[in-house]
XYZ file of C-alpha atoms in Angstrom:
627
model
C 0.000 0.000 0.000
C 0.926 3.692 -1.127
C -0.056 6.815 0.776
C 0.959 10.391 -0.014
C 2.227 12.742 3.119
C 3.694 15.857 3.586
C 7.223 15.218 4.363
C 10.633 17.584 4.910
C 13.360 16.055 3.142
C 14.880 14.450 6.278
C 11.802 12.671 7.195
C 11.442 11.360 4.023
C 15.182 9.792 4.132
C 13.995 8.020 7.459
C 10.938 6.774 5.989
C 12.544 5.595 2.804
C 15.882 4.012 4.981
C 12.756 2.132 7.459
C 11.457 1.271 4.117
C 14.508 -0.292 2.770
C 14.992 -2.333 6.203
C 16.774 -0.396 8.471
C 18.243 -2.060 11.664
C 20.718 -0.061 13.253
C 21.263 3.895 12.973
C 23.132 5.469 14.717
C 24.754 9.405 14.133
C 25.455 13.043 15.908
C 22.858 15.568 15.476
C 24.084 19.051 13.863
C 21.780 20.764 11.071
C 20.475 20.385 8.245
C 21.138 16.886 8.929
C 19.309 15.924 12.803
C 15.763 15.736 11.935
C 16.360 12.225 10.291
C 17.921 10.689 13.277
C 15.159 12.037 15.372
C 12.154 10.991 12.980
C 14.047 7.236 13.064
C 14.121 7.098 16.783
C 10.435 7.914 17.660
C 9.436 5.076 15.137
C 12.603 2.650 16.521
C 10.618 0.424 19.182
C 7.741 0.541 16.304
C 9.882 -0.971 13.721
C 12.508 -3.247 15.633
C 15.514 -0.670 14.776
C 17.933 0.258 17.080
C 18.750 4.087 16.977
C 21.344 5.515 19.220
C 23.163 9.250 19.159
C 27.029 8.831 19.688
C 29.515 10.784 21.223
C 30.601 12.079 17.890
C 30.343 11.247 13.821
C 33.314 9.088 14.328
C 31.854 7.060 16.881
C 28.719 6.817 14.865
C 30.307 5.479 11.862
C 32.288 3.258 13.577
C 29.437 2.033 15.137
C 27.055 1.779 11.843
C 30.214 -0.452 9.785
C 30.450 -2.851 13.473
C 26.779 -3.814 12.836
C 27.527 -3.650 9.132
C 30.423 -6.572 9.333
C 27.577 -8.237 10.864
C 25.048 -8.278 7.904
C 22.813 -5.602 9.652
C 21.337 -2.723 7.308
C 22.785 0.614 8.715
C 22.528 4.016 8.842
C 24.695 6.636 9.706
C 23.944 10.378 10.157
C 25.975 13.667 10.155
C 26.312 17.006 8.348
C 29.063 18.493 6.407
C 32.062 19.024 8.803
C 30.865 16.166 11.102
C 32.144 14.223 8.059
C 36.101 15.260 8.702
C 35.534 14.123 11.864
C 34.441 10.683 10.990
C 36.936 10.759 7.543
C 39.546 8.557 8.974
C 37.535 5.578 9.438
C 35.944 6.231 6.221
C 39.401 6.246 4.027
C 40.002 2.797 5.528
C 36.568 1.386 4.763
C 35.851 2.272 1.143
C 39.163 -0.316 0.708
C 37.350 -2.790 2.980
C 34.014 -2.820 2.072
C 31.026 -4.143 3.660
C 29.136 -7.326 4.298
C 25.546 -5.908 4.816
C 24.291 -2.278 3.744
C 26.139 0.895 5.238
C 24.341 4.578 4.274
C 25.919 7.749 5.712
C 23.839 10.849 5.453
C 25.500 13.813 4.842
C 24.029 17.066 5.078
C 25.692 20.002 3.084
C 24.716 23.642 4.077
C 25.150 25.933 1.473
C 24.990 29.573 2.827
C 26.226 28.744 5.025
C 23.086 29.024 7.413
C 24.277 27.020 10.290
C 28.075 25.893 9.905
C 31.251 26.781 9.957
C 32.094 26.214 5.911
C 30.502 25.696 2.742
C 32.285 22.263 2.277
C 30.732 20.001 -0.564
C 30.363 16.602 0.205
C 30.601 15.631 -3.673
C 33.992 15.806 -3.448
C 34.376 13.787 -0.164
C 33.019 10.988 -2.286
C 35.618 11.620 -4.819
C 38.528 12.029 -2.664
C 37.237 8.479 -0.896
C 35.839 6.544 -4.110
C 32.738 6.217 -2.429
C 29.883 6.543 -4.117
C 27.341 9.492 -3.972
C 23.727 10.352 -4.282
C 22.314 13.626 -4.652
C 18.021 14.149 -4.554
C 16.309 17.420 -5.386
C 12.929 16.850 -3.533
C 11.648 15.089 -0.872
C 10.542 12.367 -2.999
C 13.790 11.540 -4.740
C 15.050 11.844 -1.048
C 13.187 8.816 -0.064
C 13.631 6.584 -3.269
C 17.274 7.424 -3.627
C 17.109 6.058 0.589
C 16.195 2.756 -0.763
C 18.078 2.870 -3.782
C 21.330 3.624 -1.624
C 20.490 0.620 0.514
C 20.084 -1.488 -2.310
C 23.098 -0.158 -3.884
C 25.209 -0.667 -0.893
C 24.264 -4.009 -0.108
C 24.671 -4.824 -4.324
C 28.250 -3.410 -4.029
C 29.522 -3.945 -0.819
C 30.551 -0.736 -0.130
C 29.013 2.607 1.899
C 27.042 4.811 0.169
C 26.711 8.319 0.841
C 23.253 10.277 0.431
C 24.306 13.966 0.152
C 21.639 16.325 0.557
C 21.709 20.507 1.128
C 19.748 22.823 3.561
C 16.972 23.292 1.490
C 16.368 19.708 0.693
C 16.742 18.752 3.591
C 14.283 21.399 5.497
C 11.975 21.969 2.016
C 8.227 20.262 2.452
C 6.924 18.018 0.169
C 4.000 15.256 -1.131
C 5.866 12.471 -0.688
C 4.304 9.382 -1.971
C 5.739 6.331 0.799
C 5.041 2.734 1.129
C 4.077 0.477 4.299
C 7.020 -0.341 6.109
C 6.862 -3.608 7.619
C 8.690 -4.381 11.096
C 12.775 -5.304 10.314
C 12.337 -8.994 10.761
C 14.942 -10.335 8.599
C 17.799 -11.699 10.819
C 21.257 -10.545 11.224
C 23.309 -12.882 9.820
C 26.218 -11.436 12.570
C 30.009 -11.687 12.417
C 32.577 -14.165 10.392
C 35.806 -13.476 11.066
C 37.566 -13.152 7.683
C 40.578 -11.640 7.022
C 39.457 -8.841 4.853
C 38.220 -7.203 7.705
C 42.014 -6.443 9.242
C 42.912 -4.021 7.219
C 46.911 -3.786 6.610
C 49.371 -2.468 3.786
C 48.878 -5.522 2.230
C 45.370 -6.137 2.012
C 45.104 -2.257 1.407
C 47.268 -3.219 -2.043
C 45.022 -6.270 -2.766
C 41.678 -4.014 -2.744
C 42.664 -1.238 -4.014
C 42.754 -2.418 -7.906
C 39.219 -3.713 -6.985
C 38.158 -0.492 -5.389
C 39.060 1.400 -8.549
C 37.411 -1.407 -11.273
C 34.435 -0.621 -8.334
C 33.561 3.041 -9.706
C 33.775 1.850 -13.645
C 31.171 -0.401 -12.545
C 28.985 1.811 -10.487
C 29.376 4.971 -13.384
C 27.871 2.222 -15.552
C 25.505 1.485 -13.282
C 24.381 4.904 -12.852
C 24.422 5.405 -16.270
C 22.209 2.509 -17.459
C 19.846 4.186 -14.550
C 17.687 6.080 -17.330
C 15.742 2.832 -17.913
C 14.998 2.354 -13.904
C 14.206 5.089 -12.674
C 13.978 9.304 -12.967
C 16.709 10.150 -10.479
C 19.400 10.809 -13.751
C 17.457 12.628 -16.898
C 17.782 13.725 -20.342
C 15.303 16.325 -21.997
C 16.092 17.406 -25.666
C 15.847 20.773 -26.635
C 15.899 22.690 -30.097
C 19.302 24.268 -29.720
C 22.814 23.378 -29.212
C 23.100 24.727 -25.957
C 23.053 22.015 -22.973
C 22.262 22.503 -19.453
C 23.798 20.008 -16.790
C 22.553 20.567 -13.183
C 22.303 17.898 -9.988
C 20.669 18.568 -6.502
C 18.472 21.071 -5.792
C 20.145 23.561 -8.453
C 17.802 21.269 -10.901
C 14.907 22.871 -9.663
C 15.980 26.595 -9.311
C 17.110 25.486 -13.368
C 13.453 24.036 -14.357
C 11.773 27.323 -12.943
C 14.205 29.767 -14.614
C 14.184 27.873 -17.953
C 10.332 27.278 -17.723
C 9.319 30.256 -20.253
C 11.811 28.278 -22.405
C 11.236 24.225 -22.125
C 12.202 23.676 -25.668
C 15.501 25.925 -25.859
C 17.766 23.931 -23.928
C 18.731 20.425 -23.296
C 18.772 19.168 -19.516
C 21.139 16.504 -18.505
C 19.564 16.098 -14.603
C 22.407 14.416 -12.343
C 21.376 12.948 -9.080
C 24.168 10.171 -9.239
C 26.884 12.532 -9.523
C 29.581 9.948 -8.261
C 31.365 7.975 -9.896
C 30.575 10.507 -12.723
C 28.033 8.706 -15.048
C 30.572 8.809 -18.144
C 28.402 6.961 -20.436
C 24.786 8.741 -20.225
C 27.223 12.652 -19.937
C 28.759 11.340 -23.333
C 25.222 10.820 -24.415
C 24.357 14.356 -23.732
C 27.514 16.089 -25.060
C 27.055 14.303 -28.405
C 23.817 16.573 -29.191
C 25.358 20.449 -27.876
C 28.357 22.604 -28.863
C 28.005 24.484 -25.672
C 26.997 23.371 -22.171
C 26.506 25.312 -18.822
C 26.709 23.509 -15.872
C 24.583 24.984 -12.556
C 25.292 23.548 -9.188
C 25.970 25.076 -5.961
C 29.398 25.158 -3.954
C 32.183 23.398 -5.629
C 32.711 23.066 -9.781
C 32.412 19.501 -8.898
C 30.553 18.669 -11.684
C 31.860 21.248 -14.447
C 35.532 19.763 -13.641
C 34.092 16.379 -14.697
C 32.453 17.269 -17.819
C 35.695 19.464 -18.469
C 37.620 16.021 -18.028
C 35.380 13.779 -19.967
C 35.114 16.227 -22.953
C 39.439 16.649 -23.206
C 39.661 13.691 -22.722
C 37.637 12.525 -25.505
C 38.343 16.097 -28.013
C 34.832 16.972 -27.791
C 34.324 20.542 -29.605
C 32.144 22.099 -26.573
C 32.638 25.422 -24.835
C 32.153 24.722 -21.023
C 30.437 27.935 -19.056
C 30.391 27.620 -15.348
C 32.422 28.564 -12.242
C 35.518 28.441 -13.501
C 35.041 31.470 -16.051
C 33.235 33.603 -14.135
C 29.630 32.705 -15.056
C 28.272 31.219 -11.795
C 29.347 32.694 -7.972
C 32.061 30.031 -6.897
C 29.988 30.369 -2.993
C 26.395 30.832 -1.249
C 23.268 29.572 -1.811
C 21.951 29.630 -5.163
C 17.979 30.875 -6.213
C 16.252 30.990 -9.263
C 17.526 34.697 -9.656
C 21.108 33.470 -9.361
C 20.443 31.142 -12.047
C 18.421 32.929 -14.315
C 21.833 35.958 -14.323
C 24.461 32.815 -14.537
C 22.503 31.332 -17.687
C 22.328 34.638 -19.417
C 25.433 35.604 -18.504
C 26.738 32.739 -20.152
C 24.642 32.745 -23.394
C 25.979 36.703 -23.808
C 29.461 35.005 -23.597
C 28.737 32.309 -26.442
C 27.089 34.857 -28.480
C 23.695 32.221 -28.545
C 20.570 33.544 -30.937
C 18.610 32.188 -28.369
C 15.891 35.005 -25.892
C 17.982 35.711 -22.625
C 16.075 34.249 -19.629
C 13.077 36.410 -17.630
C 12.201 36.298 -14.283
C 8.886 35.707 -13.655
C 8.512 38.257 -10.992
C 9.566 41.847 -11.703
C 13.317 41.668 -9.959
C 13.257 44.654 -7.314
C 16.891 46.276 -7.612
C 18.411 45.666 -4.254
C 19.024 49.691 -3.680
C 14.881 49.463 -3.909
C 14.417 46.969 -1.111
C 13.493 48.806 2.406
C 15.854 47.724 4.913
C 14.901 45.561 7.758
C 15.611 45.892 11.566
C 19.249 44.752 12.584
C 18.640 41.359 14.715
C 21.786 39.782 15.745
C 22.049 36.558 16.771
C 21.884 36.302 20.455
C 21.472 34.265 23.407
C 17.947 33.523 24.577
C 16.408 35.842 27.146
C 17.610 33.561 30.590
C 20.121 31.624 28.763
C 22.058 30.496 31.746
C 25.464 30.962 29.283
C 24.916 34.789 29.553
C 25.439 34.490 33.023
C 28.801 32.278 33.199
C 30.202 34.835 30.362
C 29.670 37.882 32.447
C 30.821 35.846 35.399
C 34.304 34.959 33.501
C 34.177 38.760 32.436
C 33.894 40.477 35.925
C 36.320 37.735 37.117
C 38.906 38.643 34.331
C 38.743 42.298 34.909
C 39.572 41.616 39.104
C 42.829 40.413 38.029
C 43.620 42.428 35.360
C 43.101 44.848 38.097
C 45.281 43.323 40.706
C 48.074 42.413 38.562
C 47.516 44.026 35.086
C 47.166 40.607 33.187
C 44.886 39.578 30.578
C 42.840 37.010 29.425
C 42.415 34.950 25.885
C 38.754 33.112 26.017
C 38.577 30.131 23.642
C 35.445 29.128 22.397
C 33.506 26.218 20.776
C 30.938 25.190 18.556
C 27.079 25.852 19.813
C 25.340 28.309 21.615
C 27.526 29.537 23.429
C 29.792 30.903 20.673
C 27.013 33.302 20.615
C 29.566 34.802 23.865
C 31.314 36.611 21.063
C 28.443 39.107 20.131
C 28.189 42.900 22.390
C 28.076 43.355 24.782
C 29.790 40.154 26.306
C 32.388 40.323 23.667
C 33.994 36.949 25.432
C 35.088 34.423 22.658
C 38.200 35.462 21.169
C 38.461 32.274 19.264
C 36.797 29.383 17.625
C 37.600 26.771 14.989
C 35.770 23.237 15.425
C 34.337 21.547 17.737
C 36.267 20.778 20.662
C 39.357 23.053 19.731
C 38.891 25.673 22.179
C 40.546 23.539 24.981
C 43.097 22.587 22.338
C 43.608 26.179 21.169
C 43.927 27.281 24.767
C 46.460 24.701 25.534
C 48.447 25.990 22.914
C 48.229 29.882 23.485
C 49.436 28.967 27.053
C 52.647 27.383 26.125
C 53.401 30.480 24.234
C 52.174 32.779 26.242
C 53.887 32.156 28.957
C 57.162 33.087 27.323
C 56.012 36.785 27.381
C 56.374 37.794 30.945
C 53.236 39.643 32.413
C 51.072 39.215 29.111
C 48.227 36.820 30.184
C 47.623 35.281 33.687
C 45.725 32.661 32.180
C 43.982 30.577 28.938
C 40.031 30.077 29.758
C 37.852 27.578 27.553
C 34.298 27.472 27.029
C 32.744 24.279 25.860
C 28.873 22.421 26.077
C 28.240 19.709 28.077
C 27.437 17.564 24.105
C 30.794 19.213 23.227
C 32.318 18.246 25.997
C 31.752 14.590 25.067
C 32.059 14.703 21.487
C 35.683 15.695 21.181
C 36.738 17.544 24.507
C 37.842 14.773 26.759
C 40.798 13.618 24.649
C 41.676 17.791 24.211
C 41.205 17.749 28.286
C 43.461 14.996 28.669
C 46.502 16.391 26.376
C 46.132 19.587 27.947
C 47.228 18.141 31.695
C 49.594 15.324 29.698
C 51.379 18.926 28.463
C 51.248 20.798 31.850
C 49.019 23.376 30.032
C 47.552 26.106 32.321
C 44.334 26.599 31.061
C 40.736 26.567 32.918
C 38.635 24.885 31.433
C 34.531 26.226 31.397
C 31.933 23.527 30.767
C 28.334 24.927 30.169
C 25.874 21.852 31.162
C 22.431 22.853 30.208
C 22.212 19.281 29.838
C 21.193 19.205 26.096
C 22.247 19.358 22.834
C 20.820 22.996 22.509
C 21.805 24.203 18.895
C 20.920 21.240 17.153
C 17.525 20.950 18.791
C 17.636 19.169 22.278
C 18.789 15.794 21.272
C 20.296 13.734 24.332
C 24.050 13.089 25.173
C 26.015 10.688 27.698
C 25.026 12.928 30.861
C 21.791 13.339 30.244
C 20.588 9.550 31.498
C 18.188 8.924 28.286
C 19.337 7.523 24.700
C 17.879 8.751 22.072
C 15.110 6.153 21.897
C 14.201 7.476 25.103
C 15.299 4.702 27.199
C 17.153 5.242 30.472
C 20.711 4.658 30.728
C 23.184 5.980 33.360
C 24.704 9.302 32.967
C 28.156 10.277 33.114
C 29.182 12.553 35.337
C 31.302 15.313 33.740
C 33.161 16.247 37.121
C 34.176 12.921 37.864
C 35.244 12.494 33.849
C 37.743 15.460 34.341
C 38.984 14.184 37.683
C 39.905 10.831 35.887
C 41.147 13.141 33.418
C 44.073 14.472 36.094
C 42.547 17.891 36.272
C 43.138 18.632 40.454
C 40.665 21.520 40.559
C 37.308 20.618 39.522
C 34.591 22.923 40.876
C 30.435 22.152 40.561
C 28.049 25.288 40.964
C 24.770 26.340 39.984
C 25.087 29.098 37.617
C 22.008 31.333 38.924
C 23.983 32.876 41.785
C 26.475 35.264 39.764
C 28.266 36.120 42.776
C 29.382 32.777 43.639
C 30.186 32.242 39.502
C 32.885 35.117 39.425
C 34.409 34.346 42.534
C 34.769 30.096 41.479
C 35.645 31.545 38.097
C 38.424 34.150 39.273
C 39.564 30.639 41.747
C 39.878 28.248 38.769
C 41.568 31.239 36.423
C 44.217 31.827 39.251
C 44.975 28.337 39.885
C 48.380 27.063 38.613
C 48.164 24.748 35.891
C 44.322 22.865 34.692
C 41.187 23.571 36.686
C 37.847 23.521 35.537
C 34.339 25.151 36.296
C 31.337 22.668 35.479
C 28.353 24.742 35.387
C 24.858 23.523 35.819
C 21.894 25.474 34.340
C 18.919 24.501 32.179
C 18.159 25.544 28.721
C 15.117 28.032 28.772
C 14.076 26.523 25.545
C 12.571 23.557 26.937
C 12.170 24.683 30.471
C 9.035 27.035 31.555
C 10.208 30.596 33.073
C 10.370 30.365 36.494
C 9.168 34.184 36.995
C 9.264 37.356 35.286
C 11.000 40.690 36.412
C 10.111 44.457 36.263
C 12.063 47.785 36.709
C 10.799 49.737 39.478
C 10.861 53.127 37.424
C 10.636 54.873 41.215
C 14.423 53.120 41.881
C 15.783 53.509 38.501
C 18.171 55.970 37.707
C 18.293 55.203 33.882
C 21.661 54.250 33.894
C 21.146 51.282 31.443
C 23.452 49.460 32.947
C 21.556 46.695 31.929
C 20.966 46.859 28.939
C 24.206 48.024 27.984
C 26.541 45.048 30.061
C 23.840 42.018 29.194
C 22.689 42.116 26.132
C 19.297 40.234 26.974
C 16.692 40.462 24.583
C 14.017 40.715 27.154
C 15.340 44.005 28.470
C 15.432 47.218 26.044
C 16.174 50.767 26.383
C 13.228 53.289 25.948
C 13.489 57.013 24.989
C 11.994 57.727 28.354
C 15.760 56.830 29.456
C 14.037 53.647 31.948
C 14.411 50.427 29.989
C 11.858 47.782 29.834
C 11.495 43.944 30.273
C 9.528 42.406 28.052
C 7.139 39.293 28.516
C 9.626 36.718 27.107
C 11.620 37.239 30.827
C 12.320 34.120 32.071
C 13.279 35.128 35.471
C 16.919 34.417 35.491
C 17.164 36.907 37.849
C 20.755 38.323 36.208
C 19.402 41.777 35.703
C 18.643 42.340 39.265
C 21.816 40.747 40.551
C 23.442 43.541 38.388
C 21.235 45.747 38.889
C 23.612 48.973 40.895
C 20.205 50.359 42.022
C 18.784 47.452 43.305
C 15.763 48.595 40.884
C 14.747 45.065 39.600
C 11.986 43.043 41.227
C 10.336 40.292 40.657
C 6.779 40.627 39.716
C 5.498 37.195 39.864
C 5.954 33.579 40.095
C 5.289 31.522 37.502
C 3.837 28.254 38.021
């Protein structure tokens, strides 16, 4: 039986991997990738899959290719940069292979909306001749699911499912089938020795591996006959159009006024590059321009193919200036790319219309400034200003600085005014690394910097910041270490980690204590406080920063967006001397300055209570009490 729901892209992945007999999953949440992990797990116990979030996207693969040497059918799930995390397990297991079906999910962000780069995953597959699959809708997100499945399992080898932001997060009618219960049985482990992988071996499979993507690009390329993913539409002119991904759609509505001008060579197996069905294509045009977002992943292969076999046709693209070689892409982009390029090829073909009148940009009104920020009680605002006020004291008593190393999640947010209190951040997990190195070069310039401080989350903390922790006091590094434990994985949308005491199928489990962790660690000052009482922060924070050598501050706080406000706060205008103190030292949302000169909390107060503690007229109360 068929039915036809409304699906975002990531659901329909899950529902096409259930579909396709899914047994284990297992992955790290960070967007646009987490929704698919989270739509598996509240249909796990339904379906007889196991679903678990790990540690980090190494763990998770590792995981996924464990049940995989044991016949299970496995998915793994991660976005763009989780994917360099998990890379060096994945180098080693193209060569190996699997026994039962491995997907990973990778989740590019073009924009970037919600990551640190713009890296393309198409060239990840390329770099580890793994094959990859690339939908443009919701629907082709779900059959390309079970076709991945079906190719890994065909193969023997991973598969990766690439997606972007917008497929990813776009809605859709997705037509999906019953998915019956996973009752085939795992077969489970033979030892053999191709699972050891050494030089040798590694020089046995490699001729395979490579004799692997001939067969897959003719695989893909027979593909017309199957299925829609890969398409060819004719058109009445010599001009071609090659496009994969969602830049297929943002192609069909610019070219739409024009169906019969251009032929359409529609890539969603983009590797290994289906040779074969491109030569098809090129054999009809004299001049091709190839539309895809991030890399010129595809344009470099067509530029390949078509040297390599002395085609006579003109290639417009990235490379000469056509397309932007960054962002997002939109039908607009498109529409100036393509007629950019046909006033370079001199084509007696209509330029391209938009369908809308285009507003000039100089035309638009401008919008109100809203800069990312912490939530309105977000207990990180308090443990920055804590570390602030702390920092100043001893700048003040001994005229030293401080460097504040940051991580990845909310609490990079600590870089925005007025907390200005992340100097750096790279990856996840880095900022105790990064610390550890400023302070063994810092502390060859005499009276520069009394210590190195490093923020991380308490889902940081256990995805790559114990290993960091435990090189730091290996090295004698003299760092303090801050761990924010709002016990969640906030950015990514609440998902649980090791010291929350729940796996992601909801099942208890016991949860590690991130004080004892650092203790076994070697870290001699480990300190545990409630982070609502700001005068007891700053004066554990200015003890852990003037401790000699590693210390660390666990804080303890809940996330206000999945907690009900406790209270709500209001200015006493009688008190208030319209200092704006603040406003101008917190940066909370809820609180704003008025041109009556007395600010004013808002309704979205939580009743953190940070305001009043900071308050130098004591003209904060609380209102009421919220139940």
């Amino acid at each position: 039986m068929t039915s036809k729901r409304i699906l975002m892209g990531n659901e329909a992945i899950a529902f096409g991997a259930m579909k396709a007999g899914l047994q284990v999953a297992s992955g790290y949440p960070g967007t646009p990738s987490t929704e698919v992990m989270e739509t598996i797990a509240s249909h796990a116990s339904k379906y007889g899959i196991y679903a678990e979030w790990a540690t980090n996207e190494k763990v998770a693969l590792e995981t996924a290719v464990g049940a995989a040497y044991s016949g299970a059918n496995t998915l793994v799930t991660m976005k763009q940069v989780g994917l360099n995390v998990a890379s060096d397990p994945l180098m080693s297991l193209s060569y190996i292979g699997v026994k039962g079906s491995l997907v990973i999910l990778v989740s590019d962000d073009p924009g970037p909306h919600s990551s640190q780069t713009e890296q393309d995953t198409r060239a990840f597959g390329h770099f580890s001749n793994i094959p990859v699959l690339d939908p443009s809708t919701p629907q082709e997100a779900y059959d390309m699911a079970k076709l991945a499945f079906r190719l890994s399992h065909e193969m023997e080898i991973p598969v990766i499912l690439r997606t972007t932001t917008r497929v990813s997060h776009g809605c859709a009618d997705v037509v999906t089938e019953d998915i019956e219960p996973a009752g085939r049985d795992i077969e489970g482990y033979v030892k053999e020795p191709r699972w050891t992988i050494f030089p040798k071996l590694t020089a046995q499979r490699h001729p395979w591996l490579e004799d692997l993507q001939i067969r897959i690009s003719d695989r893909f390329s027979d593909h017309f006959s199957e299925n829609t993913f890969n398409s060819i539409s004719k058109g009445n002119s010599k001009i071609g159009i090659a496009s994969s991904g969602v830049s297929s759609l943002y192609t069909n509505e610019a070219t739409n006024k024009q169906t019969g001008t251009f032929s359409h060579f529609k890539l969603a197996t983009v590797h290994p590059f289906p040779e074969k069905a491109a030569l098809e294509f090129l054999s009809d045009i004299t001049d091709l321009i190839v539309i895809e977002e991030l890399d010129p992943y595809l344009e470099e292969q067509f530029l390949q193919l078509i040297g390599r076999h002395h085609l006579d046709v003109n290639v417009y693209g990235k490379k000469n200036g056509h397309f932007p070689v960054s962002g997002e892409y939109d039908v607009d982009v498109v529409i100036e790319g393509v007629n950019s390029s046909l006033q370079s090829m001199n084509a007696e073909v209509p330029l391209l219309t938009h369908s809308t009148p285009v507003v000039a940009r100089e035309n638009i009104p401008s919008l109100p400034v809203r800069p990312p920020t912490f939530c309105a009680g977000c207990m990180h605002r308090t443990v920055f200003y804590a570390f602030k006020k702390a920092a100043a004291k001893l700048k003040k008593e001994n005229g030293k600085g401080t460097v504040f190393s940051g991580d990845i999640g909310c609490y990079t947010l600590g870089n925005a005014q007025p907390l200005n209190m992340v100097d750096t951040c790279l990856c996840m997990g880095a900022g105790i690394s990064m610390a550890a190195g400023l302070s063994h070069t810092q502390q060859y310039q005499e009276g520069n910097y009394a210590k190195q401080v490093a923020f991380i989350g308490d889902s940081t903390f256990f995805h790559s910041g114990i290993a960091a922790m435990i090189s730091a006091v290996y090295n004698n590094a003299d760092i303090t270490l801050a761990v924010l434990d709002n016990r969640t994985t906030a950015m990514t949308g609440h998902q649980p980690h090791p010291g929350i005491g729940l796996t992601a199928m909801g099942n208890p489990t016991k949860a590690i204590d991130i004080a004892e962790v650092l203790r076994s660690c070697g870290v001699d000052l480990v300190e545990t406080i409630e982070a609502d009482d700001l005068g007891k922060c700053i004066e554990t924070a200015k003890m852990a920063i003037e401790y000699e050598g590693p210390s660390a501050v666990v804080f303890k706080g809940k996330c206000v967006g999945i907690t009900k406000a406790t209270g709500q706060y209001v200015i006493d205008e009688e008190k208030c001397t319209g200092c704006n103190f603040c406003v101008s030292q917190l940066g909370c949302p809820a609180i704003f300055s008025m041109s009556s000169g007395i600010p004013q909390i808002q309704d979205n107060c939580t009743g953190c209570s940070l305001c009043a503690q900071v308050c130098p007229s004591d003209a904060i109360d609380l209102r009421e009490v919220l139940q």
